[in-house]
Tab-separated table of C-alpha atoms and ligand atoms in Angstrom:
chain	number	residue	atom	x	y	z
A	1	MET	CA	3.305	2.238	35.539
A	2	LYS	CA	3.283	-0.858	33.351
A	3	ASP	CA	0.470	-2.559	35.290
A	4	LYS	CA	-1.587	0.620	35.214
A	5	ILE	CA	-1.502	1.034	31.414
A	6	ILE	CA	-2.135	-2.680	30.857
A	7	GLN	CA	-5.162	-2.441	33.163
A	8	GLN	CA	-6.437	0.641	31.284
A	9	ILE	CA	-6.019	-1.185	27.989
A	10	GLN	CA	-7.756	-4.313	29.219
A	11	ASP	CA	-10.718	-2.484	30.706
A	12	LYS	CA	-10.775	-0.211	27.610
A	13	THR	CA	-10.515	3.021	29.563
A	14	ALA	CA	-7.230	3.756	27.748
A	15	VAL	CA	-7.654	6.545	25.199
A	16	ILE	CA	-6.146	5.678	21.826
A	17	GLY	CA	-4.564	8.214	19.459
A	18	VAL	CA	-3.994	7.105	15.869
A	19	VAL	CA	-1.610	9.486	14.094
A	20	GLY	CA	-1.884	9.490	10.279
A	21	LEU	CA	-5.332	8.589	8.963
A	22	GLY	CA	-4.600	7.179	5.524
A	23	TYR	CA	-5.040	3.706	4.055
A	24	VAL	CA	-3.546	2.163	7.226
A	25	GLY	CA	-4.537	4.546	10.020
A	26	LEU	CA	-8.195	4.978	9.085
A	27	PRO	CA	-9.215	1.281	9.270
A	28	LEU	CA	-7.082	0.845	12.393
A	29	MET	CA	-8.802	3.766	14.068
A	30	LEU	CA	-12.215	2.320	13.155
A	31	ARG	CA	-11.202	-1.033	14.632
A	32	PHE	CA	-10.267	0.605	17.961
A	33	VAL	CA	-13.652	2.387	18.045
A	34	GLU	CA	-15.410	-0.868	17.208
A	35	ALA	CA	-13.557	-2.582	20.079
A	36	GLY	CA	-15.003	0.015	22.487
A	37	PHE	CA	-12.092	2.432	22.998
A	38	HIS	CA	-12.276	6.197	23.024
A	39	VAL	CA	-10.190	7.226	20.014
A	40	PHE	CA	-8.552	10.390	18.731
A	41	GLY	CA	-7.635	10.432	15.062
A	42	PHE	CA	-4.751	12.836	14.333
A	43	ASP	CA	-3.740	14.040	10.884
A	44	ILE	CA	-2.023	17.150	9.507
A	45	ASP	CA	-4.359	17.069	6.496
A	46	LYS	CA	-7.202	19.355	7.584
A	47	ASN	CA	-9.409	18.248	4.728
A	48	LYS	CA	-9.361	14.660	6.050
A	49	ILE	CA	-10.203	15.914	9.559
A	50	TYR	CA	-13.171	17.946	8.274
A	51	GLN	CA	-14.482	14.982	6.319
A	52	LEU	CA	-14.147	12.529	9.210
A	53	ASN	CA	-15.886	14.854	11.653
A	54	GLN	CA	-18.772	15.046	9.188
A	55	GLY	CA	-18.921	11.246	9.021
A	56	LYS	CA	-17.466	11.078	5.513
A	57	SER	CA	-14.940	8.656	4.066
A	58	TYR	CA	-12.231	9.755	1.629
A	59	ILE	CA	-11.097	6.202	0.811
A	60	LYS	CA	-13.289	4.348	-1.652
A	61	HIS	CA	-13.177	0.875	-0.058
A	62	ILE	CA	-13.871	2.236	3.455
A	63	ASN	CA	-17.554	2.895	3.557
A	64	GLN	CA	-19.132	6.061	4.804
A	65	GLU	CA	-21.427	4.140	7.145
A	66	SER	CA	-18.531	2.817	9.264
A	67	ILE	CA	-17.263	6.385	9.856
A	68	PHE	CA	-20.768	7.604	10.562
A	69	GLN	CA	-21.287	4.786	13.083
A	70	ALA	CA	-17.934	5.582	14.736
A	71	LEU	CA	-19.002	9.220	15.186
A	72	LYS	CA	-22.372	8.138	16.558
A	73	THR	CA	-20.711	6.257	19.424
A	74	GLY	CA	-19.471	9.660	20.677
A	75	LYS	CA	-16.125	7.958	21.284
A	76	PHE	CA	-14.353	9.240	18.225
A	77	GLU	CA	-12.933	12.622	17.392
A	78	ALA	CA	-10.614	13.672	14.569
A	79	THR	CA	-8.194	16.562	15.041
A	80	TRP	CA	-5.064	18.114	13.529
A	81	ASP	CA	-4.017	19.441	16.962
A	82	LEU	CA	-1.133	17.163	17.965
A	83	THR	CA	-0.751	18.911	21.344
A	84	ARG	CA	-3.789	16.855	22.326
A	85	ALA	CA	-1.547	13.791	22.166
A	86	ARG	CA	-1.168	14.094	25.932
A	87	GLU	CA	-4.886	13.236	26.276
A	88	ALA	CA	-4.188	9.809	24.768
A	89	ASP	CA	-2.731	6.850	26.673
A	90	VAL	CA	-1.653	5.099	23.484
A	91	LEU	CA	-0.205	6.731	20.363
A	92	VAL	CA	0.021	4.714	17.166
A	93	MET	CA	1.937	6.249	14.258
A	94	CYS	CA	0.810	5.319	10.736
A	95	VAL	CA	2.513	7.936	8.572
A	96	PRO	CA	4.067	7.494	5.103
A	97	THR	CA	7.565	6.129	4.492
A	98	PRO	CA	8.313	6.847	0.811
A	99	LEU	CA	11.629	6.855	-1.049
A	100	GLY	CA	13.731	9.910	-1.839
A	101	ASN	CA	14.991	10.775	-5.325
A	102	HIS	CA	17.942	8.407	-5.046
A	103	HIS	CA	15.981	5.414	-3.743
A	104	GLU	CA	16.965	6.239	-0.181
A	105	PRO	CA	14.467	6.029	2.724
A	106	ASP	CA	12.573	9.241	3.333
A	107	LEU	CA	11.833	9.174	7.048
A	108	SER	CA	10.794	12.823	7.157
A	109	PHE	CA	7.128	12.008	7.925
A	110	VAL	CA	8.083	9.675	10.775
A	111	ILE	CA	10.578	12.175	12.192
A	112	ASN	CA	8.205	15.140	11.867
A	113	THR	CA	5.522	13.119	13.618
A	114	ILE	CA	7.658	12.058	16.576
A	115	ASN	CA	9.086	15.593	16.811
A	116	SER	CA	5.522	16.956	17.057
A	117	LEU	CA	4.486	14.295	19.553
A	118	ALA	CA	7.590	14.348	21.783
A	119	PRO	CA	6.877	17.621	23.664
A	120	ASN	CA	3.317	16.398	24.255
A	121	LEU	CA	4.179	13.021	25.747
A	122	ARG	CA	3.608	12.194	29.402
A	123	THR	CA	4.453	9.376	31.781
A	124	GLY	CA	2.423	6.200	31.367
A	125	GLN	CA	1.915	6.256	27.594
A	126	LEU	CA	2.499	3.553	25.005
A	127	VAL	CA	3.970	4.672	21.664
A	128	SER	CA	3.770	2.322	18.684
A	129	LEU	CA	5.289	2.815	15.243
A	130	GLU	CA	3.401	1.013	12.458
A	131	SER	CA	4.994	2.613	9.377
A	132	THR	CA	7.071	0.227	7.273
A	133	THR	CA	10.765	0.957	7.717
A	134	TYR	CA	14.295	-0.480	7.976
A	135	PRO	CA	15.461	-2.390	11.074
A	136	GLY	CA	16.774	0.068	13.644
A	137	THR	CA	14.365	2.949	13.018
A	138	THR	CA	12.501	2.594	16.324
A	139	GLU	CA	15.688	2.394	18.398
A	140	GLU	CA	17.740	4.920	16.418
A	141	GLU	CA	15.141	7.531	15.490
A	142	ILE	CA	12.141	7.230	17.812
A	143	ARG	CA	13.665	6.173	21.127
A	144	PRO	CA	16.270	8.977	21.452
A	145	ARG	CA	13.655	11.640	20.681
A	146	ILE	CA	11.467	10.350	23.520
A	147	GLU	CA	14.418	9.972	25.899
A	148	LYS	CA	15.474	13.556	25.155
A	149	GLN	CA	12.257	14.644	26.881
A	150	GLY	CA	13.557	13.008	30.072
A	151	PHE	CA	11.573	9.749	29.902
A	152	ASN	CA	12.947	6.269	30.587
A	153	ILE	CA	11.803	3.795	27.956
A	154	GLY	CA	10.238	0.730	29.574
A	155	GLU	CA	9.526	2.605	32.822
A	156	ASP	CA	7.874	5.964	32.019
A	157	ILE	CA	6.966	5.384	28.391
A	158	PHE	CA	6.558	2.093	26.544
A	159	LEU	CA	7.769	1.828	22.965
A	160	VAL	CA	6.942	-0.853	20.386
A	161	TYR	CA	7.102	-1.472	16.661
A	162	SER	CA	4.288	-3.346	14.946
A	163	ALA	CA	4.012	-3.109	11.182
A	164	GLU	CA	0.665	-2.846	9.515
A	165	ARG	CA	-0.203	-5.676	7.143
A	166	GLU	CA	-3.307	-4.068	5.675
A	167	ASP	CA	-4.240	-5.373	2.215
A	168	PRO	CA	-6.659	-2.754	0.840
A	169	GLY	CA	-9.615	-4.210	-1.000
A	170	ASN	CA	-9.008	-7.777	0.207
A	171	LYS	CA	-12.440	-8.949	1.336
A	172	ASN	CA	-11.098	-12.143	2.964
A	173	PHE	CA	-9.169	-10.344	5.704
A	174	SER	CA	-9.856	-7.390	7.989
A	175	THR	CA	-7.648	-5.521	10.480
A	176	GLN	CA	-8.912	-7.908	13.169
A	177	THR	CA	-8.132	-11.143	11.340
A	178	ILE	CA	-4.647	-10.329	10.033
A	179	PRO	CA	-2.160	-11.569	12.675
A	180	LYS	CA	0.088	-8.847	14.080
A	181	VAL	CA	3.790	-9.074	14.907
A	182	VAL	CA	4.978	-6.898	17.812
A	183	GLY	CA	8.491	-6.103	19.049
A	184	GLY	CA	9.244	-3.987	22.118
A	185	SER	CA	12.187	-1.767	23.071
A	186	THR	CA	12.232	-3.599	26.427
A	187	LYS	CA	10.407	-6.593	27.882
A	188	SER	CA	7.919	-4.298	29.634
A	189	CYS	CA	7.332	-2.424	26.395
A	190	LEU	CA	6.555	-5.699	24.642
A	191	GLU	CA	4.116	-6.735	27.378
A	192	VAL	CA	2.214	-3.469	27.070
A	193	GLY	CA	2.276	-3.609	23.262
A	194	VAL	CA	0.965	-7.173	23.154
A	195	SER	CA	-1.814	-6.314	25.614
A	196	LEU	CA	-2.887	-3.441	23.329
A	197	TYR	CA	-3.000	-5.393	20.094
A	198	GLU	CA	-4.674	-8.392	21.726
A	199	THR	CA	-7.733	-6.219	22.341
A	200	ILE	CA	-8.294	-5.668	18.605
A	201	ILE	CA	-6.464	-8.453	16.727
A	202	ASN	CA	-7.250	-12.171	16.930
A	203	LYS	CA	-3.630	-13.340	16.840
A	204	VAL	CA	-0.646	-11.372	18.133
A	205	PHE	CA	2.873	-12.719	17.595
A	206	PRO	CA	5.539	-11.238	19.910
A	207	VAL	CA	9.168	-11.102	18.757
A	208	SER	CA	12.345	-10.362	20.721
A	209	SER	CA	13.046	-6.810	19.532
A	210	THR	CA	11.731	-3.893	17.506
A	211	LYS	CA	14.428	-4.683	14.909
A	212	VAL	CA	13.075	-8.200	14.351
A	213	ALA	CA	9.566	-6.787	13.985
A	214	GLU	CA	10.803	-4.200	11.460
A	215	MET	CA	12.706	-6.879	9.541
A	216	THR	CA	9.669	-9.174	9.451
A	217	LYS	CA	7.666	-6.637	7.482
A	218	LEU	CA	10.513	-6.055	5.026
A	219	LEU	CA	11.034	-9.800	4.628
A	220	GLU	CA	7.373	-10.196	3.647
A	221	ASN	CA	7.512	-7.417	1.075
A	222	ILE	CA	10.922	-8.312	-0.337
A	223	TYR	CA	9.671	-11.892	-0.768
A	224	ARG	CA	6.778	-10.544	-2.835
A	225	ALA	CA	8.902	-8.132	-4.877
A	226	VAL	CA	11.477	-10.803	-5.733
A	227	ASN	CA	8.888	-13.438	-6.639
A	228	ILE	CA	6.857	-11.037	-8.756
A	229	SER	CA	10.005	-9.996	-10.617
A	230	LEU	CA	10.805	-13.679	-11.138
A	231	VAL	CA	7.451	-14.429	-12.792
A	232	ASN	CA	7.734	-11.210	-14.780
A	233	GLU	CA	11.069	-12.371	-16.155
A	234	LEU	CA	9.646	-15.838	-16.817
A	235	LYS	CA	6.757	-14.197	-18.665
A	236	ILE	CA	9.207	-12.526	-21.049
A	237	ILE	CA	11.056	-15.802	-21.627
A	238	THR	CA	7.915	-17.934	-22.101
A	239	ASP	CA	6.359	-15.344	-24.406
A	240	ARG	CA	9.340	-15.738	-26.742
A	241	MET	CA	9.008	-19.538	-26.483
A	242	GLY	CA	5.305	-19.489	-27.300
A	243	ILE	CA	4.313	-20.780	-23.852
A	244	ASP	CA	1.518	-19.237	-21.800
A	245	ILE	CA	2.991	-18.339	-18.393
A	246	TRP	CA	-0.487	-18.197	-16.836
A	247	GLU	CA	-1.187	-21.773	-17.791
A	248	ALA	CA	2.188	-22.875	-16.403
A	249	ILE	CA	1.538	-21.062	-13.099
A	250	GLU	CA	-1.917	-22.579	-12.824
A	251	ALA	CA	-0.433	-26.030	-13.379
A	252	ALA	CA	2.469	-25.492	-10.941
A	253	ALA	CA	0.015	-24.324	-8.289
A	254	THR	CA	-1.521	-27.806	-8.194
A	255	LYS	CA	1.606	-28.915	-6.304
A	256	PRO	CA	0.445	-29.015	-2.689
A	257	PHE	CA	3.830	-28.065	-1.196
A	258	GLY	CA	6.925	-26.058	-2.082
A	259	PHE	CA	5.265	-23.707	-4.567
A	260	THR	CA	3.435	-20.437	-3.986
A	261	ALA	CA	1.844	-18.831	-7.011
A	262	PHE	CA	2.818	-15.267	-7.930
A	263	TYR	CA	1.434	-13.602	-11.019
A	264	PRO	CA	3.061	-11.392	-13.646
A	265	GLY	CA	1.809	-7.936	-14.511
A	266	PRO	CA	2.688	-4.644	-16.179
A	267	GLY	CA	5.145	-3.689	-13.404
A	268	LEU	CA	4.990	-3.143	-9.661
A	269	GLY	CA	2.647	-0.713	-7.980
A	270	GLY	CA	1.430	0.529	-4.631
A	271	HIS	CA	2.958	2.186	-1.649
A	272	CYS	CA	4.733	-0.966	-0.410
A	273	ILE	CA	6.211	-3.518	-2.791
A	274	PRO	CA	8.101	-1.148	-5.141
A	275	ILE	CA	9.423	0.887	-2.185
A	276	ASP	CA	9.968	-1.098	1.005
A	277	PRO	CA	12.738	-3.427	-0.278
A	278	PHE	CA	14.950	-0.392	-0.887
A	279	TYR	CA	14.720	0.488	2.802
A	280	LEU	CA	16.650	-2.687	3.554
A	281	ALA	CA	19.018	-2.308	0.585
A	282	TRP	CA	19.926	1.171	1.875
A	283	LYS	CA	20.453	0.006	5.473
A	284	ALA	CA	22.484	-3.026	4.324
A	285	LYS	CA	25.028	-0.639	2.771
A	286	GLU	CA	25.739	0.700	6.270
A	287	TYR	CA	26.981	-2.833	7.013
A	288	GLY	CA	29.013	-2.972	3.801
A	289	ILE	CA	26.594	-5.359	2.080
A	290	TYR	CA	25.067	-4.916	-1.371
A	291	SER	CA	21.655	-6.514	-1.755
A	292	HIS	CA	21.715	-8.232	-5.158
A	293	PHE	CA	18.225	-9.730	-5.039
A	294	ILE	CA	16.508	-6.469	-4.144
A	295	GLU	CA	18.314	-4.453	-6.813
A	296	LEU	CA	17.758	-7.113	-9.482
A	297	ALA	CA	14.059	-7.439	-8.663
A	298	GLY	CA	13.733	-3.655	-8.894
A	299	GLU	CA	15.555	-3.593	-12.212
A	300	ILE	CA	13.302	-6.250	-13.789
A	301	ASN	CA	10.073	-4.778	-12.454
A	302	VAL	CA	10.960	-1.258	-13.565
A	303	LYS	CA	11.519	-2.491	-17.129
A	304	MET	CA	8.110	-4.192	-17.409
A	305	PRO	CA	6.214	-1.155	-18.770
A	306	ASP	CA	8.729	-0.907	-21.661
A	307	TRP	CA	8.222	-4.588	-22.455
A	308	VAL	CA	4.424	-4.164	-22.435
A	309	ILE	CA	4.696	-1.185	-24.793
A	310	GLY	CA	6.900	-3.291	-27.081
A	311	LYS	CA	4.141	-5.912	-27.258
A	312	LEU	CA	1.538	-3.235	-27.926
A	313	VAL	CA	3.600	-1.689	-30.749
A	314	GLU	CA	4.063	-5.129	-32.304
A	315	ALA	CA	0.328	-5.867	-32.058
A	316	LEU	CA	-0.572	-2.561	-33.730
A	317	ASN	CA	2.081	-3.167	-36.360
A	318	ASN	CA	0.497	-6.520	-37.175
A	319	GLN	CA	-2.667	-4.590	-37.959
A	320	GLY	CA	-0.730	-2.198	-40.188
A	321	LYS	CA	-0.825	0.668	-37.690
A	322	ALA	CA	1.803	2.851	-36.066
A	323	LEU	CA	1.620	3.782	-32.391
A	324	LYS	CA	1.845	7.458	-33.305
A	325	ASN	CA	-1.675	8.898	-33.524
A	326	SER	CA	-3.251	5.594	-32.506
A	327	LYS	CA	-6.029	5.889	-29.937
A	328	ILE	CA	-5.159	3.866	-26.848
A	329	LEU	CA	-7.553	3.361	-23.953
A	330	VAL	CA	-5.871	2.315	-20.707
A	331	LEU	CA	-8.219	0.137	-18.706
A	332	GLY	CA	-7.697	0.522	-14.935
A	333	ILE	CA	-5.113	2.892	-13.507
A	334	ALA	CA	-5.216	1.953	-9.785
A	335	TYR	CA	-2.171	-0.086	-8.776
A	336	LYS	CA	-4.337	-3.141	-8.135
A	337	LYS	CA	-7.874	-4.214	-8.733
A	338	ASN	CA	-10.960	-2.963	-6.913
A	339	ILE	CA	-9.293	-0.099	-5.046
A	340	ASP	CA	-8.770	3.618	-5.754
A	341	ASP	CA	-5.077	3.858	-4.810
A	342	THR	CA	-2.892	4.904	-7.765
A	343	ARG	CA	0.388	5.325	-5.882
A	344	GLU	CA	3.323	4.020	-7.945
A	345	SER	CA	0.862	2.435	-10.370
A	346	PRO	CA	2.583	1.275	-13.584
A	347	ALA	CA	-0.408	2.719	-15.474
A	348	ALA	CA	1.020	6.235	-15.142
A	349	GLU	CA	4.380	5.165	-16.579
A	350	LEU	CA	2.638	3.279	-19.424
A	351	MET	CA	0.494	6.310	-20.232
A	352	GLU	CA	3.572	8.542	-20.195
A	353	ILE	CA	5.478	6.288	-22.614
A	354	LEU	CA	2.456	6.086	-24.930
A	355	HIS	CA	2.044	9.852	-24.838
A	356	GLN	CA	5.774	10.431	-25.498
A	357	LYS	CA	5.519	8.183	-28.561
A	358	GLY	CA	2.648	10.199	-29.978
A	359	ALA	CA	-0.327	7.996	-29.084
A	360	ILE	CA	-3.652	9.581	-28.166
A	361	VAL	CA	-4.157	8.311	-24.629
A	362	SER	CA	-7.338	8.059	-22.582
A	363	TYR	CA	-8.232	5.917	-19.580
A	364	SER	CA	-11.175	4.312	-17.858
A	365	ASP	CA	-11.230	3.520	-14.145
A	366	PRO	CA	-14.461	3.560	-12.124
A	367	PHE	CA	-12.419	4.036	-8.937
A	368	VAL	CA	-10.426	7.014	-10.215
A	369	PRO	CA	-12.753	9.543	-11.907
A	370	VAL	CA	-10.017	12.144	-12.466
A	371	PHE	CA	-6.341	11.461	-13.194
A	372	PRO	CA	-4.689	12.289	-9.833
A	373	LYS	CA	-1.875	14.782	-9.247
A	374	LYS	CA	1.441	12.939	-9.310
A	375	ARG	CA	5.026	13.942	-8.689
A	376	ASP	CA	6.336	12.692	-12.046
A	377	TYR	CA	3.271	12.549	-14.299
A	378	TYR	CA	0.571	14.941	-15.381
A	379	PHE	CA	-2.498	14.136	-17.484
A	380	ASP	CA	-5.482	16.446	-17.703
A	381	LEU	CA	-7.841	13.506	-18.142
A	382	LYS	CA	-11.102	12.192	-16.753
A	383	SER	CA	-12.133	8.562	-16.724
A	384	VAL	CA	-13.925	7.650	-19.956
A	385	GLU	CA	-17.161	5.725	-19.767
A	386	ILE	CA	-16.960	2.379	-21.534
A	387	THR	CA	-19.610	1.946	-24.191
A	388	THR	CA	-19.678	-0.147	-27.343
A	389	ASP	CA	-19.257	3.132	-29.196
A	390	SER	CA	-16.250	4.394	-27.221
A	391	LEU	CA	-14.561	0.981	-27.491
A	392	SER	CA	-15.004	0.727	-31.226
A	393	GLN	CA	-13.276	4.099	-31.690
A	394	MET	CA	-10.093	2.831	-30.040
A	395	ASP	CA	-7.185	1.310	-31.927
A	396	CYS	CA	-6.199	-0.589	-28.818
A	397	VAL	CA	-7.387	-1.220	-25.258
A	398	LEU	CA	-4.487	-1.728	-22.867
A	399	LEU	CA	-5.708	-3.731	-19.871
A	400	VAL	CA	-3.539	-2.636	-16.932
A	401	THR	CA	-5.712	-3.158	-13.832
A	402	ASP	CA	-8.425	-5.796	-14.008
A	403	HIS	CA	-11.125	-4.333	-11.754
A	404	ASP	CA	-14.031	-6.783	-11.367
A	405	HIS	CA	-16.339	-3.932	-12.328
A	406	PHE	CA	-15.432	-4.105	-16.045
A	407	ASP	CA	-17.594	-6.130	-18.428
A	408	TYR	CA	-14.833	-8.195	-20.012
A	409	ASP	CA	-17.091	-10.033	-22.468
A	410	SER	CA	-18.422	-6.815	-23.908
A	411	ILE	CA	-14.935	-5.265	-23.994
A	412	GLN	CA	-13.623	-8.264	-25.906
A	413	LYS	CA	-16.515	-8.239	-28.374
A	414	ASN	CA	-16.367	-4.514	-29.097
A	415	SER	CA	-12.642	-3.785	-29.210
A	416	LEU	CA	-10.427	-3.970	-32.264
A	417	LEU	CA	-7.421	-4.971	-30.212
A	418	ILE	CA	-6.776	-5.705	-26.534
A	419	VAL	CA	-3.356	-5.970	-24.925
A	420	ASP	CA	-3.942	-7.913	-21.713
A	421	THR	CA	-1.269	-7.563	-18.990
A	422	ARG	CA	-3.279	-9.377	-16.308
A	423	GLY	CA	-4.122	-12.683	-17.917
A	424	ARG	CA	-7.802	-11.807	-17.768
A	425	TYR	CA	-8.452	-13.428	-21.145
A	426	ARG	CA	-6.095	-16.318	-20.535
A	427	HIS	CA	-8.597	-19.116	-20.861
A	428	LYS	CA	-9.475	-18.499	-24.508
A	429	ASN	CA	-7.541	-17.603	-27.592
A	430	PHE	CA	-9.334	-14.555	-28.949
A	431	ALA	CA	-8.062	-13.203	-32.248
A	432	ASN	CA	-8.151	-9.620	-30.959
A	433	VAL	CA	-6.370	-10.282	-27.625
A	434	VAL	CA	-2.600	-10.167	-27.212
A	435	LYS	CA	-1.158	-11.321	-23.863
A	436	ALA	CA	1.582	-9.085	-22.502
B	1	LIG	N1	-1.307	1.352	2.083
B	1	LIG	C1	-1.046	0.091	2.415
B	1	LIG	O1	-1.634	-0.836	1.876
B	1	LIG	C2	-0.019	-0.249	3.486
B	1	LIG	C3	0.025	-1.578	3.961
B	1	LIG	C4	0.915	-1.904	4.962
B	1	LIG	C5	1.782	-0.925	5.451
B	1	LIG	N2	1.754	0.351	4.969
B	1	LIG	C6	2.662	1.339	5.554
B	1	LIG	O2	1.918	2.135	6.467
B	1	LIG	C7	2.415	3.478	6.459
B	1	LIG	C8	1.286	4.444	6.125
B	1	LIG	O3	0.840	4.175	4.806
B	1	LIG	P1	-0.553	4.694	4.249
B	1	LIG	O4	-0.786	3.946	2.991
B	1	LIG	O5	-1.604	4.653	5.300
B	1	LIG	O6	-0.189	6.216	3.931
B	1	LIG	P2	-1.218	7.389	3.558
B	1	LIG	O7	-0.447	8.383	2.782
B	1	LIG	O8	-2.476	6.819	3.006
B	1	LIG	O9	-1.591	8.027	4.971
B	1	LIG	C9	-0.671	8.644	5.804
B	1	LIG	C10	-1.367	9.774	6.541
B	1	LIG	O10	-0.413	10.369	7.438
B	1	LIG	C11	-0.652	11.744	7.477
B	1	LIG	N3	0.532	12.442	8.005
B	1	LIG	C12	1.699	12.681	7.368
B	1	LIG	N4	2.543	13.327	8.204
B	1	LIG	C13	1.887	13.479	9.379
B	1	LIG	C14	2.246	14.080	10.624
B	1	LIG	N5	3.431	14.656	10.808
B	1	LIG	N6	1.331	14.067	11.609
B	1	LIG	C15	0.104	13.510	11.408
B	1	LIG	N7	-0.286	12.935	10.262
B	1	LIG	C16	0.610	12.922	9.256
B	1	LIG	C17	-0.993	12.103	6.039
B	1	LIG	O11	-1.680	13.328	5.940
B	1	LIG	C18	-1.850	10.900	5.630
B	1	LIG	O12	-3.231	11.133	5.870
B	1	LIG	C19	3.567	3.487	5.456
B	1	LIG	O13	4.762	3.263	6.138
B	1	LIG	C20	3.256	2.306	4.564
B	1	LIG	O14	4.416	1.782	3.960
B	1	LIG	C21	0.843	0.701	3.997
């Protein structure tokens, strides 16, 4: 069975099913098509399926043309019918792994997906989980659900974990050039998994178990969360001391070893860094261990929006203005620059605090024309076009996400006050710019 699936993968006759066609699954699916495989894209969101089958993209940084080209090959089909999973030889799960209300892992999407797939599995398939999750998920949640259908893992069905390392909007790396770590439930599983990823990724790094592969992804994201919280705390300290943290980071980064630059901001955003560390913190409690670093990093990062608002209030005050009834334009609401993803973006929290304190809030983001529906925030707002006129009417521009698209010179020249959380104006001391 193992040799057969490896052969199918190598000669590209294996049919690939990518389950969950969001920020991770969509580019992955396109990469499999590009590599010459026949690919099914599965998603429960019918709107996404309709759009894909019409050659349309619903993610700003994934261009329409690539979807159109994929359709033209005749080797790609999108469907919400998960019973067709049996037509695929490989099933790759890329579904969300958010947090619940009490910062606990919400595995409901992963579990619903495997529950839908399980009755449609057949002998000879490879199943790969790519969603970010705590060590043990593949063995404790996925494996038993497959075994319950009467399959032997490593003989009938091959099971691996291989986290996605997608960095949306990063033009220096693509799915193909980001190395991929793979762990298998058994040795045979690993062999099959490695053979799959080697067909689409330049460098595949096998590890000894699915748990190690799961931990690797969390290690990467916890490392980022902790280091970002560290520079955020240092920003607060250096601000009080009259030292520019950006200048200090730039100088420290000249050291050719032992230092990696991380940059401060208005708080953490995105679907990964604010969330993933808590998957490990939660699992660690099962072993009686409290994760100090993760909790502390979370605590510092969560407080950043309040600190930024404090700086903004002080800056307005220095101009003899109160925050109440001041017009504040939030520049950029995506969680990072040059993409349209607003998940967990600190902009929403900043806008909420401003609104609660009586400010008149508007925003401008070329990637997000309408303020998106969110679980905790609601603003009936559309992105404002930036003109010299609209800028001059604002009491303050709060720079939250520094998209390259913005004309920073013009914004600086035409605004009364700018509170800059991204160090965009760090190289000059402008009288109307306050670093925060
Ligand atoms: N976005 C990133 O930059 C990024 C980077 C690395 C890893 N990850 C991880 O990858 C995983 C997916 O993240 P994403 O950003 O692509 O999420 P997403 O929300 O953009 O996409 C997930 C897709 O899964 C679909 N889905 C949900 N339940 C389903 C089911 N039962 N069957 C079929 N489809 C289903 C949703 O409709 C959605 O289209 C998460 O675990 C995330 O932490 C994300």
